[in-house]
PDB file of C-alpha atoms in Angstrom:
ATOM      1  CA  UNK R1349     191.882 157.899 -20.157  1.00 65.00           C
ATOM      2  CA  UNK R1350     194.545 159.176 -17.984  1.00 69.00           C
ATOM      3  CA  UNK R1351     194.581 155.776 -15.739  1.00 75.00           C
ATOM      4  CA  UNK R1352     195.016 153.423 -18.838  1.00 79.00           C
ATOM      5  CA  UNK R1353     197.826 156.190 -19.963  1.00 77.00           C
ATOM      6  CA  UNK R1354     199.595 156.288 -17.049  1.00 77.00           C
ATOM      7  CA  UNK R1355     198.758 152.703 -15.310  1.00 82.00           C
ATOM      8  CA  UNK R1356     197.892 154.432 -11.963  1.00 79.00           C
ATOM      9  CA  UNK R1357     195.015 153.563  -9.835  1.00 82.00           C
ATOM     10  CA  UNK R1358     191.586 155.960  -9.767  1.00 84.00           C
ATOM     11  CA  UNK R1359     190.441 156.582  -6.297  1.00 87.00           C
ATOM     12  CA  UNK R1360     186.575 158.539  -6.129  1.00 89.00           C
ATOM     13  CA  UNK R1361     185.319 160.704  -3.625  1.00 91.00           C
ATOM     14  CA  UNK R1362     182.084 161.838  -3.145  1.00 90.00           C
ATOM     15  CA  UNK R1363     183.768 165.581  -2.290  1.00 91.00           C
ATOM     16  CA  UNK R1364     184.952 166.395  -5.784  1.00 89.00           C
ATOM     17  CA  UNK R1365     181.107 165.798  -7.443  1.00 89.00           C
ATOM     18  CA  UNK R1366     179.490 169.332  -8.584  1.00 87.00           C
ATOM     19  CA  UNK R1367     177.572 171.948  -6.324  1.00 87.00           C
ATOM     20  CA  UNK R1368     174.156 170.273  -5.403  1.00 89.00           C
ATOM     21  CA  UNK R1369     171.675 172.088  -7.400  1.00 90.00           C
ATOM     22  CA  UNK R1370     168.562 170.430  -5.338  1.00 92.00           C
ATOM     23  CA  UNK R1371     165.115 170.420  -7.255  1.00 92.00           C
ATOM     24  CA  UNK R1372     166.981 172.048 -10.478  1.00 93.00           C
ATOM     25  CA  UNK R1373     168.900 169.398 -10.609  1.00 90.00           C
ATOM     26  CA  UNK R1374     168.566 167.852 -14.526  1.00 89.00           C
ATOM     27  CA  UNK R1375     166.317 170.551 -15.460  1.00 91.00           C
ATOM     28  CA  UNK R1376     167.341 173.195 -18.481  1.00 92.00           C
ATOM     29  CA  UNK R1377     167.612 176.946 -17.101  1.00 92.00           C
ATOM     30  CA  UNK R1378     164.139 177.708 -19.320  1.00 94.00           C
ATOM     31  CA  UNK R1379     162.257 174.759 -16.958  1.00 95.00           C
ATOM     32  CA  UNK R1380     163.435 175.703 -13.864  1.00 94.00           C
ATOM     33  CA  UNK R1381     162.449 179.787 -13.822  1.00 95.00           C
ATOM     34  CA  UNK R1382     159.274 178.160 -15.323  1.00 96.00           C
ATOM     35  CA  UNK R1383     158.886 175.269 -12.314  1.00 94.00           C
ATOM     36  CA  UNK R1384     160.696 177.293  -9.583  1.00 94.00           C
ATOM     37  CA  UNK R1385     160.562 181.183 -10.160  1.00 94.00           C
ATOM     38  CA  UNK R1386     161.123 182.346  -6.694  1.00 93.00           C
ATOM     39  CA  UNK R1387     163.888 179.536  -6.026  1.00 92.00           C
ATOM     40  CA  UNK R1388     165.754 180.632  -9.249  1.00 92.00           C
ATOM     41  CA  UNK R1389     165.106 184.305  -8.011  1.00 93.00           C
ATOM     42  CA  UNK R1390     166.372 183.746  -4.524  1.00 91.00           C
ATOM     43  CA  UNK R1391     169.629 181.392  -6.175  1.00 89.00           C
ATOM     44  CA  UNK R1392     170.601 184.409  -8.344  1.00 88.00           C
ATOM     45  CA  UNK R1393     170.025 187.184  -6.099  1.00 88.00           C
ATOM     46  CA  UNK R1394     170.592 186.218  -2.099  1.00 84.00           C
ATOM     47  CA  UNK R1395     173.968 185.359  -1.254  1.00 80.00           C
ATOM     48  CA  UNK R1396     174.980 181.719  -0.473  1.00 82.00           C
ATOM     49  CA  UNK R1397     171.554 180.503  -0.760  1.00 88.00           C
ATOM     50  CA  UNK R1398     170.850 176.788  -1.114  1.00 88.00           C
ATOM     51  CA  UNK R1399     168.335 175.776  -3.361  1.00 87.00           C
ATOM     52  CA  UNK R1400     165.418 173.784  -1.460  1.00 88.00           C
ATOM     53  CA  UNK R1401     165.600 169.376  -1.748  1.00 86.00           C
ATOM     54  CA  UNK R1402     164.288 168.224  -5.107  1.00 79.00           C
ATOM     55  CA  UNK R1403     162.479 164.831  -5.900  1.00 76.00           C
ATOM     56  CA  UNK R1404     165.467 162.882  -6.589  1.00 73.00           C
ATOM     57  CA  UNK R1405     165.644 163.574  -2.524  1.00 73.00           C
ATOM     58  CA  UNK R1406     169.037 165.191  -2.841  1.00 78.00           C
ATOM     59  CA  UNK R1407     169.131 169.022  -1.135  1.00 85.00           C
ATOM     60  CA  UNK R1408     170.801 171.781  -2.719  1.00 90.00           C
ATOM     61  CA  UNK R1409     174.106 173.290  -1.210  1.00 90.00           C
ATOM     62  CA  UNK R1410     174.862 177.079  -1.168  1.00 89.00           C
ATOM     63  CA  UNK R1411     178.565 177.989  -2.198  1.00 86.00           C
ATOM     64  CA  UNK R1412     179.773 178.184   1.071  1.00 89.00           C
ATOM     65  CA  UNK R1413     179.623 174.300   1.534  1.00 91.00           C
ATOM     66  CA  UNK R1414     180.637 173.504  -1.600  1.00 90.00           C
ATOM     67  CA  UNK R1415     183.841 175.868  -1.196  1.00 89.00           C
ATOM     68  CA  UNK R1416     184.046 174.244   2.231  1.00 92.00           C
ATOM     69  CA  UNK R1417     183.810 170.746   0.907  1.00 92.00           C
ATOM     70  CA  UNK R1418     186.311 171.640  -1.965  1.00 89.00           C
ATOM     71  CA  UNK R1419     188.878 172.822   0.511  1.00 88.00           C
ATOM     72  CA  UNK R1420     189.025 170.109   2.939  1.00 90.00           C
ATOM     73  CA  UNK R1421     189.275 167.424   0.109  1.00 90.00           C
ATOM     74  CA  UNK R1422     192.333 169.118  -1.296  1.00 86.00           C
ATOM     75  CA  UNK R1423     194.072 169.830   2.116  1.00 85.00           C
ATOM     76  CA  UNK R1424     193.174 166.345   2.805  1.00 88.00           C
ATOM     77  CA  UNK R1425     195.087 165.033  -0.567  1.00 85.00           C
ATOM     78  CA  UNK R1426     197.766 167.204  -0.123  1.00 83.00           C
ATOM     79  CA  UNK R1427     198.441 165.848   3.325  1.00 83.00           C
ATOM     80  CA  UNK R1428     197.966 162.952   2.497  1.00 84.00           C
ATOM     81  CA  UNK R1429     200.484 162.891  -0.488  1.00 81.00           C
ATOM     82  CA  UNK R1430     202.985 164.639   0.424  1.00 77.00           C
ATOM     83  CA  UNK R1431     206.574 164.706  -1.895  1.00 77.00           C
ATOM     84  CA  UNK R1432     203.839 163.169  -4.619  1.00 78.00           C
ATOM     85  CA  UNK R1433     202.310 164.572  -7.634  1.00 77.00           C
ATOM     86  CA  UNK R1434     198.712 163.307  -7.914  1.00 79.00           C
ATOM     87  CA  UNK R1435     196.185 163.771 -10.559  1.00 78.00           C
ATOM     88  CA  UNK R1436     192.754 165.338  -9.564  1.00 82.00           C
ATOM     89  CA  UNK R1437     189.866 165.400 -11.663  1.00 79.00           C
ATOM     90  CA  UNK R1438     186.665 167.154 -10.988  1.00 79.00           C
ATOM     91  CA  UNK R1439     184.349 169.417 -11.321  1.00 80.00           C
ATOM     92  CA  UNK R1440     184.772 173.280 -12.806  1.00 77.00           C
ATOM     93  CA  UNK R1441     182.446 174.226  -9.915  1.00 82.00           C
ATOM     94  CA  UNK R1442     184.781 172.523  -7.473  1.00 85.00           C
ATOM     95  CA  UNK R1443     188.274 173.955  -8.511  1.00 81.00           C
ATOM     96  CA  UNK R1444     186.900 177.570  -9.019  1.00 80.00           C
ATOM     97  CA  UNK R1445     185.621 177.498  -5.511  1.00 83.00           C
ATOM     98  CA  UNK R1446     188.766 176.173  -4.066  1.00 81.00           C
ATOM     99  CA  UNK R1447     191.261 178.111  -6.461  1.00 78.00           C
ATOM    100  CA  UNK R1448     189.028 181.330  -5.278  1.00 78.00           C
ATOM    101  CA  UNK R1449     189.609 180.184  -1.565  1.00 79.00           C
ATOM    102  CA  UNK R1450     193.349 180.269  -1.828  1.00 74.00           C
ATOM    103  CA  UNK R1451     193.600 183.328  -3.222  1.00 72.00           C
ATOM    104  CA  UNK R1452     194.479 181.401  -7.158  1.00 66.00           C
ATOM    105  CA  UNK R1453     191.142 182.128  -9.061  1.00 60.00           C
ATOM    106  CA  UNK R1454     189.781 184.870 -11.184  1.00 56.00           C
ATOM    107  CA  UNK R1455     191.221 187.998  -8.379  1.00 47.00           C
ATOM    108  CA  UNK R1456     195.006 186.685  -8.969  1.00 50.00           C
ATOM    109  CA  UNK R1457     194.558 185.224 -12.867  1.00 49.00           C
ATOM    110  CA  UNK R1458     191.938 187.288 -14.391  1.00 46.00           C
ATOM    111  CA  UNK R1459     192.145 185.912 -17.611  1.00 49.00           C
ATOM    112  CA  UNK R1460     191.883 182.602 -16.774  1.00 50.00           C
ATOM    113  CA  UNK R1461     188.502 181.310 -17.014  1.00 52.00           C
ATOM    114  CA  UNK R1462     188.125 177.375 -15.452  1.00 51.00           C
ATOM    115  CA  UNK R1463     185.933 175.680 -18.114  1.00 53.00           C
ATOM    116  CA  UNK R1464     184.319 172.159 -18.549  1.00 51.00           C
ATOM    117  CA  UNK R1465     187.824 171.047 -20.118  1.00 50.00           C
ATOM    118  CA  UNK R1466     190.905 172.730 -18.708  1.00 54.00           C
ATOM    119  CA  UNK R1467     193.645 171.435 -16.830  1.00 56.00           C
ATOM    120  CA  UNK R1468     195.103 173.738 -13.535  1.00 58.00           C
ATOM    121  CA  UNK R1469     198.304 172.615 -12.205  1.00 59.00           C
ATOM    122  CA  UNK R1470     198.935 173.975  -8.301  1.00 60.00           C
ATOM    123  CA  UNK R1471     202.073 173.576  -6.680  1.00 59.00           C
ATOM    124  CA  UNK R1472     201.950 172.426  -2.600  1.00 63.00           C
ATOM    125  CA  UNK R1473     204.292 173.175   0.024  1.00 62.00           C
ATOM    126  CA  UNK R1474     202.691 171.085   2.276  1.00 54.00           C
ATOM    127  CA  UNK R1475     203.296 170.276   5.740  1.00 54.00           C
ATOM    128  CA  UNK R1476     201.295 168.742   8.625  1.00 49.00           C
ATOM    129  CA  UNK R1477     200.880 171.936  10.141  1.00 50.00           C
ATOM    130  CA  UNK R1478     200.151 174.393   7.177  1.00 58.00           C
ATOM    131  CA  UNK R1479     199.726 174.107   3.538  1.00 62.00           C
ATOM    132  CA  UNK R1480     201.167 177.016   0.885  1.00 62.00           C
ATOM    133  CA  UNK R1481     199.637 177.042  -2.729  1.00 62.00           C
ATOM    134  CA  UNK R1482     200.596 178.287  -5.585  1.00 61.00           C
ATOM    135  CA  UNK R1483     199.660 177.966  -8.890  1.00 59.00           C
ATOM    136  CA  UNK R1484     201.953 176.827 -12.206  1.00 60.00           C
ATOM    137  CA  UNK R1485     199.311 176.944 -14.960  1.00 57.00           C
ATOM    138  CA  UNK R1486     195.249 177.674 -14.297  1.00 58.00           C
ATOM    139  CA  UNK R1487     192.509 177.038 -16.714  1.00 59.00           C
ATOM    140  CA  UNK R1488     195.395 175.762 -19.373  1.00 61.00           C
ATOM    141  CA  UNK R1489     193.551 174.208 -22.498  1.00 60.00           C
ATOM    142  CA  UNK R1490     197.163 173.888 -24.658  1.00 62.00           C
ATOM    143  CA  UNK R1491     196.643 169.942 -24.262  1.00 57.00           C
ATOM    144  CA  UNK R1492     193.468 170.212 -25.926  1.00 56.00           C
ATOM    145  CA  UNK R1493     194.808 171.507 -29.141  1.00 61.00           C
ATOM    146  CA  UNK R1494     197.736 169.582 -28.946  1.00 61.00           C
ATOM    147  CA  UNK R1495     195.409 166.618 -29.464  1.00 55.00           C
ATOM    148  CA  UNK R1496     193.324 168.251 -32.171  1.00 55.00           C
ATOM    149  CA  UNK R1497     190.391 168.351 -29.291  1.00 51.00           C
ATOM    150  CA  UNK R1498     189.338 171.965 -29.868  1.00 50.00           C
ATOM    151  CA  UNK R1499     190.469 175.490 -31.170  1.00 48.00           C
ATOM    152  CA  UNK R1500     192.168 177.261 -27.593  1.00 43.00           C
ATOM    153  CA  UNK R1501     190.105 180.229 -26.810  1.00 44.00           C
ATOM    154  CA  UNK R1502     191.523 183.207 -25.639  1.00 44.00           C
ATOM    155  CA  UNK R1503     189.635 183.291 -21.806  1.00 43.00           C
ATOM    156  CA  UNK R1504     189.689 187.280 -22.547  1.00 41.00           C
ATOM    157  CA  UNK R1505     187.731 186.958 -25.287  1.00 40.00           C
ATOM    158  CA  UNK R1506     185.464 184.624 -22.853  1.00 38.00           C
TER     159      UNK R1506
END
């Protein structure tokens, strides 16, 4: 792992966990248009809609949160770290809707494609008052090969 590697401390937050997906939570795509065919109408169709609590208690969070939740983490690290270079790990879900919020996602790098396995590397010129982005690789899966993990796929050909 990347703190045995590098001897650094892991610090969790709550904020960098995937979009709640409420009562479709662990349920295949097949189940839940068979258990909840309105709800999986209404997610796929109505913008930022939030898919109703499920039994497991937890309610479901439209985009908008999670975008909001993924931004104030990160402006939160990078304030908090500033001159540093930290490591985040999270969630695809999480990065694109951040990465899309600062203008660094699919609009700017079209070709990139954030998978389950990808590493993005964004540069911070961060002060207390104001934060600039910008991004030095996104959705880069070279490390993978490198380690004979899996063939790199062309995210055109995605």
């Amino acid at each position: 792992t990347i703190a045995k590697k590098t001897m650094l401390s892991v610090n969790t937050d709550q904020r960098l966990r995937e979009l709640s997906f409420g009562c479709f939570e662990g349920l295949s795509v097949s189940d839940v248009k068979k258990k909840f065919p309105i709800e999986w109408s209404n997610y796929r169709s109505v913008d930022d809609y939030k898919v109703p609590r499920g039994e497991h208690g937890r309610e479901g969070e439209s985009a908008a949160e999670l975008t909001k939740r993924a931004v104030n983490i990160f402006e939160e690290l990078a304030r908090n770290h500033e001159n540093e270079t930290i490591i985040v790990v999270c969630h695809g879900g999480v990065l694109r809707s951040w990465t899309s919020n600062i203008g660094l996602g699919c609009l700017k790098f079209p070709n990139a494609c954030i998978s389950k396995i990808c590493a993005t590397q964004i540069l911070v010129d961060g002060r207390k008052s104001s934060i600039r982005w910008d991004a030095e690789t996104v959705a880069e899966t070279n490390h993978l090969k490198e380690i004979g993990y899996v063939e790199v796929i062309n995210a055109a050909e995605v």
